[in-house]
PDB file of C-alpha atoms in Angstrom:
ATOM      1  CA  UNK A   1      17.858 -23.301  -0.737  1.00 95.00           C
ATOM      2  CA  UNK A   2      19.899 -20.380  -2.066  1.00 95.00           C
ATOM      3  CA  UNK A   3      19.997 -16.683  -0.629  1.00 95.00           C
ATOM      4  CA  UNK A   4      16.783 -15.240  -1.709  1.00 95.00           C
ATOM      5  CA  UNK A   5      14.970 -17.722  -2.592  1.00 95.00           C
ATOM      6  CA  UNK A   6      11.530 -16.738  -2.080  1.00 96.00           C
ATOM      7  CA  UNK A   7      12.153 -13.109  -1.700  1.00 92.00           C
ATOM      8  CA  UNK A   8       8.961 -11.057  -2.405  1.00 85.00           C
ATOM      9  CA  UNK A   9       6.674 -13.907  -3.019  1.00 95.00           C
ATOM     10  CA  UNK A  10       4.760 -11.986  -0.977  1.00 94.00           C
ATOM     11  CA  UNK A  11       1.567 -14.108  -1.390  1.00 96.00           C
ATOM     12  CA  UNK A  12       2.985 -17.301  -0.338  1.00 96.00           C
ATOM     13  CA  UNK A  13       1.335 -18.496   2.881  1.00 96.00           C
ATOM     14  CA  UNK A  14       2.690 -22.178   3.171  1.00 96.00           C
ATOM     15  CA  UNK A  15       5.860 -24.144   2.532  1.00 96.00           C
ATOM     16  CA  UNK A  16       6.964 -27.831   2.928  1.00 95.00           C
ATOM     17  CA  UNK A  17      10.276 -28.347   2.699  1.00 94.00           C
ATOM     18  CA  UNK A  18      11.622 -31.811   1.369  1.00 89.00           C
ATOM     19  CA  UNK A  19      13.305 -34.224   3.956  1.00 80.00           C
ATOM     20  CA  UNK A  20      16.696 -34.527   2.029  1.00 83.00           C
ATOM     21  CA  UNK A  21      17.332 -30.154   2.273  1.00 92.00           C
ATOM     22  CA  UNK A  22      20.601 -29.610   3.930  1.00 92.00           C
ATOM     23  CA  UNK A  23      20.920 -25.937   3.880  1.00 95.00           C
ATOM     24  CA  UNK A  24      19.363 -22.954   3.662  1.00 96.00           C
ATOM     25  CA  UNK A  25      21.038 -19.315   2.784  1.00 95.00           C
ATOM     26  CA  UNK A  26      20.214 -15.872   2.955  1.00 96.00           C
ATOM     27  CA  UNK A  27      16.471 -14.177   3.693  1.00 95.00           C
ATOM     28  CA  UNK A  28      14.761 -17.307   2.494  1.00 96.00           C
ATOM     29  CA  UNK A  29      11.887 -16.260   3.019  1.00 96.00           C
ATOM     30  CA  UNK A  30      11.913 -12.306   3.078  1.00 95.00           C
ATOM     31  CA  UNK A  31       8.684 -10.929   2.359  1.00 95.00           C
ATOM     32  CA  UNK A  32       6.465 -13.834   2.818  1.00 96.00           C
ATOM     33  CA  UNK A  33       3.516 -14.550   4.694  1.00 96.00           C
ATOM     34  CA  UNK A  34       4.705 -18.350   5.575  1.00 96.00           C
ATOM     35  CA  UNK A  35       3.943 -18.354   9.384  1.00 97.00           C
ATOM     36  CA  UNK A  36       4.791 -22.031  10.519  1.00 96.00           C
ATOM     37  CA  UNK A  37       7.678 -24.119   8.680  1.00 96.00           C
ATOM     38  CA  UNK A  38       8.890 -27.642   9.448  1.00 94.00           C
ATOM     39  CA  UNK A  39      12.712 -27.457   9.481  1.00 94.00           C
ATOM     40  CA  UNK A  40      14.133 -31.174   8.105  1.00 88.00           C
ATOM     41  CA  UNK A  41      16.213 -33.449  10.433  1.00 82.00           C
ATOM     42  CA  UNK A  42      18.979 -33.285   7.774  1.00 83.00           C
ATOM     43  CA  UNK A  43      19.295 -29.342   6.809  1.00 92.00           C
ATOM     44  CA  UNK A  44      22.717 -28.563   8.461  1.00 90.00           C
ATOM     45  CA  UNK A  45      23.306 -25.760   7.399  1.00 92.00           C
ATOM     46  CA  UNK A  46      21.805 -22.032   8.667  1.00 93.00           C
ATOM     47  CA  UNK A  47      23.359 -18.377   8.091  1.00 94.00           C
ATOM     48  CA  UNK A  48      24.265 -16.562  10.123  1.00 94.00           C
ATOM     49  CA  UNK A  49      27.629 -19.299  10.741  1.00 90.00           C
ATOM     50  CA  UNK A  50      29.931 -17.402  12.743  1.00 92.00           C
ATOM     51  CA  UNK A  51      29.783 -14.081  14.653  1.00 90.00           C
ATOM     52  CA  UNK A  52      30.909 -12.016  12.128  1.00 92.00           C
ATOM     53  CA  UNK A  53      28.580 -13.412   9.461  1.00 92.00           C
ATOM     54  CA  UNK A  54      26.217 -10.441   8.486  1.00 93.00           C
ATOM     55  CA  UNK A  55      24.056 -13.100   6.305  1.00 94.00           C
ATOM     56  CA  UNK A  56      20.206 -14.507   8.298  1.00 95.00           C
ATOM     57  CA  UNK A  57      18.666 -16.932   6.809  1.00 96.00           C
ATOM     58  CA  UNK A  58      15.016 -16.007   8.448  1.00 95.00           C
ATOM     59  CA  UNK A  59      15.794 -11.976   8.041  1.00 94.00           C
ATOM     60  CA  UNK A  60      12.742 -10.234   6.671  1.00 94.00           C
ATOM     61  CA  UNK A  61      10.666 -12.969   7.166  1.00 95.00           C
ATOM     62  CA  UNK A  62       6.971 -12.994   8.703  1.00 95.00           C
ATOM     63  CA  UNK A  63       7.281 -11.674  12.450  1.00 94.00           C
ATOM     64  CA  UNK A  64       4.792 -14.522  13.197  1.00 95.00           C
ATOM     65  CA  UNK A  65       7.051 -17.321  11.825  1.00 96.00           C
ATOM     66  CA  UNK A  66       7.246 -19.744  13.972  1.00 96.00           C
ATOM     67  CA  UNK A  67       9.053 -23.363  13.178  1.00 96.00           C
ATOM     68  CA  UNK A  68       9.122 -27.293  14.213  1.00 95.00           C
ATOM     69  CA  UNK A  69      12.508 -28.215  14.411  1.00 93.00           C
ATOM     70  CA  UNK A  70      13.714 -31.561  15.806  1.00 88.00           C
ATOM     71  CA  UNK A  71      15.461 -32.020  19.125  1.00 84.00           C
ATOM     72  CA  UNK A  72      19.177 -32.584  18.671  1.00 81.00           C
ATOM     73  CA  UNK A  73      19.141 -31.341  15.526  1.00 85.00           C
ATOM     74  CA  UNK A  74      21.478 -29.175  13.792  1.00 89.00           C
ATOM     75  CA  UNK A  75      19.125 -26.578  13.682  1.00 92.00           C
ATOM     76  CA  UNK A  76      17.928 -26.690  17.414  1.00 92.00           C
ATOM     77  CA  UNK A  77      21.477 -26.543  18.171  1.00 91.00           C
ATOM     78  CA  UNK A  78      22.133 -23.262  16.028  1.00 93.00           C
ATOM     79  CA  UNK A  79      18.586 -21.607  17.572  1.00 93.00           C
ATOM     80  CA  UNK A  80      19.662 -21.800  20.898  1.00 92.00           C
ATOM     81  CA  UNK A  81      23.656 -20.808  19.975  1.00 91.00           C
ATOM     82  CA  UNK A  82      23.408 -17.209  21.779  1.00 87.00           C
ATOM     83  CA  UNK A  83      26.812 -16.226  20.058  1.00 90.00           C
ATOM     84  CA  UNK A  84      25.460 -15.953  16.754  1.00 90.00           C
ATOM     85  CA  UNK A  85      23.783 -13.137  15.663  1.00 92.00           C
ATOM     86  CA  UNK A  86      20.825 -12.894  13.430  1.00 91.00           C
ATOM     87  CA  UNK A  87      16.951 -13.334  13.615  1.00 92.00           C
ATOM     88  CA  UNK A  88      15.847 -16.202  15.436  1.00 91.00           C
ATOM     89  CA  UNK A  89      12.330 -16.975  15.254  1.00 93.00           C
ATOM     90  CA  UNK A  90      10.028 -18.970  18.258  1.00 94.00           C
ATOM     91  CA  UNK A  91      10.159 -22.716  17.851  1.00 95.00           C
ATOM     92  CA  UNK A  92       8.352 -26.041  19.146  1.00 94.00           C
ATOM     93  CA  UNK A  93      10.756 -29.278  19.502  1.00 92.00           C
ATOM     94  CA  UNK A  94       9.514 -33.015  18.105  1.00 90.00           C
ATOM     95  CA  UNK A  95      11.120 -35.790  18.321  1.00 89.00           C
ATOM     96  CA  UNK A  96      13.168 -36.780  15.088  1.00 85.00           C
ATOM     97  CA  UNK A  97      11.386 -38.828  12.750  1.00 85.00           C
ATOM     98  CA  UNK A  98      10.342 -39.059   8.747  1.00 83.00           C
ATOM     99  CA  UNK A  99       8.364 -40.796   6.471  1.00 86.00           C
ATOM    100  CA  UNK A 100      10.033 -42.994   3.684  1.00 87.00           C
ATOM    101  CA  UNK A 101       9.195 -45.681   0.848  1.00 88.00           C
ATOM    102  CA  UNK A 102       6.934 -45.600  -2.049  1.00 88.00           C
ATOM    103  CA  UNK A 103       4.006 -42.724  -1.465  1.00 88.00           C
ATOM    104  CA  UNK A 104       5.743 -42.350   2.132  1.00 86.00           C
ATOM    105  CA  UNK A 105       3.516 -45.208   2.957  1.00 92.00           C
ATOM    106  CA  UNK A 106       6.106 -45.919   6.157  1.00 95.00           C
ATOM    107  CA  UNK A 107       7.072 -43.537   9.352  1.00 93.00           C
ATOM    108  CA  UNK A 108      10.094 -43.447  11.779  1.00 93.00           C
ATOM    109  CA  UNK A 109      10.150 -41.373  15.194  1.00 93.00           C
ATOM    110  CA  UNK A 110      13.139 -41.599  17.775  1.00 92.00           C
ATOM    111  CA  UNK A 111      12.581 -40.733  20.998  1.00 92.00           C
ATOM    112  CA  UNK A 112      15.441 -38.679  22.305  1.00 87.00           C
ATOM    113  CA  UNK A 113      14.707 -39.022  25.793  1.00 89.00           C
ATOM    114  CA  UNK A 114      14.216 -43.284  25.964  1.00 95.00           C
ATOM    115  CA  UNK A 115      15.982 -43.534  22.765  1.00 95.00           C
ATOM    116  CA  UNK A 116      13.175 -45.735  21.103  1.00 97.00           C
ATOM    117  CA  UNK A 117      13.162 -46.138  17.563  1.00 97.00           C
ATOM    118  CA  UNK A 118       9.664 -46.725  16.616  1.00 97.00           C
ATOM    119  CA  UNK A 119       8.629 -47.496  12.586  1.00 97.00           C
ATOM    120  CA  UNK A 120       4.927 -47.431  11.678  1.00 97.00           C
ATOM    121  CA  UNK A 121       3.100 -48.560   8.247  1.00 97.00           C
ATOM    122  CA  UNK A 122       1.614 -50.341   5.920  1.00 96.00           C
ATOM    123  CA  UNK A 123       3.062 -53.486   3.958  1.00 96.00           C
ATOM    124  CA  UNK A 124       5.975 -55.073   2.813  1.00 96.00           C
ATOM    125  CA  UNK A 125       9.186 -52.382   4.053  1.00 94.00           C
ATOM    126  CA  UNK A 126      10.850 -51.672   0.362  1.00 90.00           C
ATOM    127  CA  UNK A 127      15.342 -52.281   0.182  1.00 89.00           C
ATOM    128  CA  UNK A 128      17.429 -49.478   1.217  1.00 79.00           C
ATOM    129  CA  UNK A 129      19.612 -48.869  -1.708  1.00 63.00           C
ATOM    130  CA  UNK A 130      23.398 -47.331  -1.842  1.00 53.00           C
ATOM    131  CA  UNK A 131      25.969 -47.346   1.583  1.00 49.00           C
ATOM    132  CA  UNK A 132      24.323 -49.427   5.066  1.00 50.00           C
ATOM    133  CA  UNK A 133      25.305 -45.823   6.898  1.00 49.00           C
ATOM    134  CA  UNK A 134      22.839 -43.562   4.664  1.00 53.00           C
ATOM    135  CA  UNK A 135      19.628 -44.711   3.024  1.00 72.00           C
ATOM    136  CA  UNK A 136      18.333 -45.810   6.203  1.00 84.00           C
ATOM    137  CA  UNK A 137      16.452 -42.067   6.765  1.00 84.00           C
ATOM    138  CA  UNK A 138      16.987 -42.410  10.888  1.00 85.00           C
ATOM    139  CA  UNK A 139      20.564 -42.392   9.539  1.00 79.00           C
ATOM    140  CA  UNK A 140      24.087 -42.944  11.525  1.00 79.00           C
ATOM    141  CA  UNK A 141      23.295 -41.183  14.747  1.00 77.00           C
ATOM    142  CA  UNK A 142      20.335 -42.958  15.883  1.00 86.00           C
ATOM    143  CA  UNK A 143      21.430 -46.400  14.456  1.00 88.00           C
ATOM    144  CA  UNK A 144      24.589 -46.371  16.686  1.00 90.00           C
ATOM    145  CA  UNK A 145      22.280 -44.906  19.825  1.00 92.00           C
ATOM    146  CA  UNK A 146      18.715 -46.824  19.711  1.00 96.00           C
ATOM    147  CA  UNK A 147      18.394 -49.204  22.956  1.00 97.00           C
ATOM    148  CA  UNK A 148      15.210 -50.548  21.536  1.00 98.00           C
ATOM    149  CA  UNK A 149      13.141 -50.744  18.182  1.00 98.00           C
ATOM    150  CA  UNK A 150       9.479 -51.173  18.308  1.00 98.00           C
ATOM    151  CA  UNK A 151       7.739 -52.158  14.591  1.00 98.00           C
ATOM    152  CA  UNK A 152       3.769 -51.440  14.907  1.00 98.00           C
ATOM    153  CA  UNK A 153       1.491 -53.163  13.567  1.00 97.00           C
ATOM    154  CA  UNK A 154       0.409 -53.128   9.766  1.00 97.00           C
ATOM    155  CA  UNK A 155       4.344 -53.340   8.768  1.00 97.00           C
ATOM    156  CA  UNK A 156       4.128 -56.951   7.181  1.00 98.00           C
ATOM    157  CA  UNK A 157       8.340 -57.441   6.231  1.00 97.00           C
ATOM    158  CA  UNK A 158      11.581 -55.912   7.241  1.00 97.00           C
ATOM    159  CA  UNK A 159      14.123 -54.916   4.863  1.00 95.00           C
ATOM    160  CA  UNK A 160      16.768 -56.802   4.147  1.00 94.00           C
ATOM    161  CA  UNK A 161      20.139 -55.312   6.624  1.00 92.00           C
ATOM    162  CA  UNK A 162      17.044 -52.817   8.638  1.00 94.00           C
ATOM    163  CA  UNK A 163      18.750 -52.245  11.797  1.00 94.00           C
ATOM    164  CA  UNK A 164      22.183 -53.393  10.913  1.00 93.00           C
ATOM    165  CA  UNK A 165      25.161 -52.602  12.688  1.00 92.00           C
ATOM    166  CA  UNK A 166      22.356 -50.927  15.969  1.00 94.00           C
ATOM    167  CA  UNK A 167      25.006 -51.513  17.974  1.00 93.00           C
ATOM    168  CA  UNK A 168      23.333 -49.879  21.073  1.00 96.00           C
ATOM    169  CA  UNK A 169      20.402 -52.286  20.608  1.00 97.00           C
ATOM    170  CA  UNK A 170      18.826 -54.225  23.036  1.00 97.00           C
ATOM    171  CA  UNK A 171      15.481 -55.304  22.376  1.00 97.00           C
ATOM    172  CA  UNK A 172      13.670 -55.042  18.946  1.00 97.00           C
ATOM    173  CA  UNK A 173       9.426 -55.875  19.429  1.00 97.00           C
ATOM    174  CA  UNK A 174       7.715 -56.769  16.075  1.00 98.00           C
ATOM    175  CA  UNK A 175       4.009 -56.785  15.512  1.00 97.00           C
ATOM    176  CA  UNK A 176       1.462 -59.604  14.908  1.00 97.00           C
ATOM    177  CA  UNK A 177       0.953 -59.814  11.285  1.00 98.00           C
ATOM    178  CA  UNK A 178       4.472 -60.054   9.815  1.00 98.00           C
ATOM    179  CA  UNK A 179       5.472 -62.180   7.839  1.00 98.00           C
ATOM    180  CA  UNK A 180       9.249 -62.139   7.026  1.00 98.00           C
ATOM    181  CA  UNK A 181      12.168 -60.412   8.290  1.00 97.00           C
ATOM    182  CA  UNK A 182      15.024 -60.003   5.522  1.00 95.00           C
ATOM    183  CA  UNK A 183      18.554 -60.861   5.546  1.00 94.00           C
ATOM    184  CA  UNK A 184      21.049 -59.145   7.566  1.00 94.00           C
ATOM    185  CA  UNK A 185      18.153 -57.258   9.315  1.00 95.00           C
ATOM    186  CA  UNK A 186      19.562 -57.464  13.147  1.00 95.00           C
ATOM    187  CA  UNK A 187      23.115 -58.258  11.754  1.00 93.00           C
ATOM    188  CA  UNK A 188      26.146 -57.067  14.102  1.00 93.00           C
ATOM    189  CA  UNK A 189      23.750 -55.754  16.625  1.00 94.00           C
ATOM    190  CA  UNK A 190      25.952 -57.018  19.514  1.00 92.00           C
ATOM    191  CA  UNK A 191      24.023 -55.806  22.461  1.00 95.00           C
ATOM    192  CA  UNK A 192      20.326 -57.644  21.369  1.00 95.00           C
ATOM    193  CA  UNK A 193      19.637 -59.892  24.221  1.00 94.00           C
ATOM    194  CA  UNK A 194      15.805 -59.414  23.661  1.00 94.00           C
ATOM    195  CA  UNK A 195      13.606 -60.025  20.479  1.00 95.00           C
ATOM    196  CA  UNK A 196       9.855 -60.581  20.367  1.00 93.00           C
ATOM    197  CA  UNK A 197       8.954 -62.356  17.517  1.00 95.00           C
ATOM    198  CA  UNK A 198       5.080 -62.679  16.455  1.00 96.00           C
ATOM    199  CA  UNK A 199       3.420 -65.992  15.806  1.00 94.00           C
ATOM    200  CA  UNK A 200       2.241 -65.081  11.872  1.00 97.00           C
ATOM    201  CA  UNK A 201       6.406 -65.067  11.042  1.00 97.00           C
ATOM    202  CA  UNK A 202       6.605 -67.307   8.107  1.00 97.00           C
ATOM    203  CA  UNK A 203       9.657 -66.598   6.766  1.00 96.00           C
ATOM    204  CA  UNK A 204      13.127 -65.739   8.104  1.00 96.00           C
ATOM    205  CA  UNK A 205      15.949 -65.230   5.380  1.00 95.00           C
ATOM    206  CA  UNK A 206      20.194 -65.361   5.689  1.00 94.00           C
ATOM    207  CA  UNK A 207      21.595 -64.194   8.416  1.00 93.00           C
ATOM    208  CA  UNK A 208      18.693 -62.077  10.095  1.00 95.00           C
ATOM    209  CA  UNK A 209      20.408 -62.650  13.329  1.00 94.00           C
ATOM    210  CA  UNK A 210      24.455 -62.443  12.626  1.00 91.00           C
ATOM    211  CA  UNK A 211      27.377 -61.483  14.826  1.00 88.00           C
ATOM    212  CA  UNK A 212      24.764 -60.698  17.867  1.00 88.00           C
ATOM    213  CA  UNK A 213      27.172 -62.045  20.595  1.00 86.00           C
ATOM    214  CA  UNK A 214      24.114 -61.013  23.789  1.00 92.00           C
ATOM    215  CA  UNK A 215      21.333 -63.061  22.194  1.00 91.00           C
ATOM    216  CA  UNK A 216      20.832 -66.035  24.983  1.00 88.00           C
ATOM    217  CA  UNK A 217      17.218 -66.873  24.126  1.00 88.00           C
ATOM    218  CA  UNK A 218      15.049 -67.011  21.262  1.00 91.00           C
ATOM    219  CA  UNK A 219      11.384 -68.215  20.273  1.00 91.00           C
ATOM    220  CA  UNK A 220      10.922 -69.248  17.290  1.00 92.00           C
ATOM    221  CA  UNK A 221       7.140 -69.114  15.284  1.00 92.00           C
ATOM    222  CA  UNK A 222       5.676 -72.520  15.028  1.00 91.00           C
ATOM    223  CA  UNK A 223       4.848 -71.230  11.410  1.00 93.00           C
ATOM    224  CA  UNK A 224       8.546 -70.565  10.667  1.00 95.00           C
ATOM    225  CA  UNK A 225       9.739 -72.931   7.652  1.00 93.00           C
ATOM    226  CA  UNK A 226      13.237 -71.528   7.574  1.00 88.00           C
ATOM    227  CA  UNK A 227      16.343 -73.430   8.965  1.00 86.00           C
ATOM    228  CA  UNK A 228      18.087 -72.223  11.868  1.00 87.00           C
ATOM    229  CA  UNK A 229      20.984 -72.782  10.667  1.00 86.00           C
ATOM    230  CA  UNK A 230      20.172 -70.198   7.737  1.00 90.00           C
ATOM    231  CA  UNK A 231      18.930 -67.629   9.761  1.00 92.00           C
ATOM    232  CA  UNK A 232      21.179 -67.672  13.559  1.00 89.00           C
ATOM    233  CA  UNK A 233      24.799 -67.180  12.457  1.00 84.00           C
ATOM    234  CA  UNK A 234      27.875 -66.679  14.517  1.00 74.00           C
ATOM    235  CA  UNK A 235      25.628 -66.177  17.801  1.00 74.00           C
ATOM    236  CA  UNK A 236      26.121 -66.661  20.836  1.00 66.00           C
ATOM    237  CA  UNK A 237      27.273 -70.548  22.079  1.00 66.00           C
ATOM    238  CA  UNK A 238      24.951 -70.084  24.862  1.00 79.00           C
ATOM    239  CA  UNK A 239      21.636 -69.436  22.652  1.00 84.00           C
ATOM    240  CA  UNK A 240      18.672 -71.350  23.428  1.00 84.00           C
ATOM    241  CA  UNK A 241      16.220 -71.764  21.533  1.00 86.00           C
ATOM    242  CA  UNK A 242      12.497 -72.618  22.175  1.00 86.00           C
ATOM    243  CA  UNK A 243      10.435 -74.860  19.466  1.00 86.00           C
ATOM    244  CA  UNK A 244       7.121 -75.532  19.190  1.00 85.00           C
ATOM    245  CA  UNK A 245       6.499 -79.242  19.135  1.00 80.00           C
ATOM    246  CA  UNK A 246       6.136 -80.658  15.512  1.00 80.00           C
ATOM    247  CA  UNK A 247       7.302 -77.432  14.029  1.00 85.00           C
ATOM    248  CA  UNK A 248       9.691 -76.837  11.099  1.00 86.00           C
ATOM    249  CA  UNK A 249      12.447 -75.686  13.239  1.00 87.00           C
ATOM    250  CA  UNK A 250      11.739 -78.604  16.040  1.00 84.00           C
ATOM    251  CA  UNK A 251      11.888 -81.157  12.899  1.00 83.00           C
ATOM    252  CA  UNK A 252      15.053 -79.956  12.053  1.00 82.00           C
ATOM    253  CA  UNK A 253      16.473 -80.019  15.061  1.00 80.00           C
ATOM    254  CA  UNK A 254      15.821 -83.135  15.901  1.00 78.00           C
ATOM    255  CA  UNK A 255      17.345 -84.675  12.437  1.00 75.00           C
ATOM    256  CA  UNK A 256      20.231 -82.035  12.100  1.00 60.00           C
ATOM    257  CA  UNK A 257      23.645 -81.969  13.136  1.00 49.00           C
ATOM    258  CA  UNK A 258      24.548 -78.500  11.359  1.00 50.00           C
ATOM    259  CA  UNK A 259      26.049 -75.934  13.619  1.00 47.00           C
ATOM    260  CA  UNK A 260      24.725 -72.131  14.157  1.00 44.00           C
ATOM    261  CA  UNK A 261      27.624 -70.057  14.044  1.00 42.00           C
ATOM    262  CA  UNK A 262      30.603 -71.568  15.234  1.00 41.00           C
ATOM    263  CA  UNK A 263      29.506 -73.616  18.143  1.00 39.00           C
ATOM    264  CA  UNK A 264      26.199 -76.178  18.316  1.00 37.00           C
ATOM    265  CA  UNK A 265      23.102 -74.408  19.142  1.00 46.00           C
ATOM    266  CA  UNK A 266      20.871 -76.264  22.238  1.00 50.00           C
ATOM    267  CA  UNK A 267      17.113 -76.532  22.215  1.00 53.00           C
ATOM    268  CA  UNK A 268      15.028 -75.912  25.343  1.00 49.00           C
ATOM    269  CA  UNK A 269      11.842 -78.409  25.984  1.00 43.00           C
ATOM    270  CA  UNK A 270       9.580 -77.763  22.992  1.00 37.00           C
ATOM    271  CA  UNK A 271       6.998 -75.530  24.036  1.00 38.00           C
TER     272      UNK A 271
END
């Protein structure tokens, strides 16, 4: 938003403020009645930027403004910097989080304090488009730090390459009712030693589980018709894996001699 921007819209009582704003300039909102703002996760940008900076991006604004900011953030960082001058107005804290997909129809919240990354919705999760490091909306910073992802239910597929590269990641919980997790989706997460799989997985595609060196043990759905050997790749040697008697995965195991990564998986007792 540029200096000015809604100076002397002096009617204008609410504002929502897209997710993908990065900045905001001089006396936005000078001379408004706007009283409580959501500040996005990804504005980076405030005024003033430096001591000597005589610009404020919340000069002239409603006395009673008060914003949501998230914790960590850019912005929460530049409220509490006591060195700059310029108006600061009375805040609340929440932890990150977003909405994205078609109609916002899906949610993400990390919690800063157990560093949880929890996605909500309804449906089939839609492809991230352009470079792994961006479109996801959680973005870089709490890819690398999430220790454990929690899908609720109503979420029915994961996106292909999801939580790719979580390299913090430990355990990843995903609801009854899904259906199909998408290639790549837990690929180089190094640390997962934990996954909870639900019993309505039909489908796993390429690679879901790649280059994650901690995973040790792994149940797969009875209702499962993909191949191990398309899904587990470049695991761990010491994976075991526990089949349900008569299942797709148990068939194959018992007629295949194909490798999972570069050593033979084992099977535990079928269960």
């Amino acid at each position: 938003l540029g200096d000015k921007t809604f100076q002397q819209c002096s009617s204008l009582e609410t504002l929502v403020l897209p997710q993908s704003l990065k900045g905001m300039g001089n006396q936005v909102l000078s001379g408004t009645k706007v009283k409580e703002l959501t500040i996005p996760a990804a504005v980076t940008s405030m005024r003033p930027n430096s001591a000597a900076d005589t610009n404020d991006t919340f000069g002239g604004a409603d006395a009673e403004l008060r914003l949501t900011v998230f914790k960590g953030s850019p912005v929460h960082q530049w409220l509490t910097n006591t060195a700059l001058p310029g108006t600061r107005p009375l805040y609340t804290l929440m932890n990150p989080g977003g909405t994205f997909g078609t109609d916002n129809a899906f949610s993400w919240e990390y919690d800063l304090e157990t560093n949880i990354l929890t996605i909500s919705g309804t449906g089939d999760m839609e492809n991230f488009e352009g470079d792994l490091s961006d479109p996801r909306p959680w973005g870089t910073t709490y890819r690398e730090e999430a220790k454990k992802v929690v899908v609720t239910s109503g979420v029915t597929s994961i996106a292909p390459r999801t939580f790719q590269e979580c390299k913090a990641l430990e355990e990843a919980i995903l609801p009854e009712g899904m259906t199909k997790i998408g290639s790549y989706a837990f690929n180089g997460c190094g640390k997962l030693h934990t996954v909870t799989l639900p019993s309505s997985l039909t489908t796993m595609d390429s690679n879901v589980f790649n280059n994650d060196a901690e995973l040790k043990a792994l149940t797969i759905p009875a209702a499962v018709t993909s191949s191990p050997a398309q899904y587990l790749k470049q695991t761990s040697g010491e994976l075991v894996l526990s089949l349900y008697g008569g299942s797709p995965a148990h068939l194959w195991a018992k007629g295949s001699n194909e490798e999972i990564g570069e050593e033979p998986y084992t099977t535990a007792e079928s269960i």
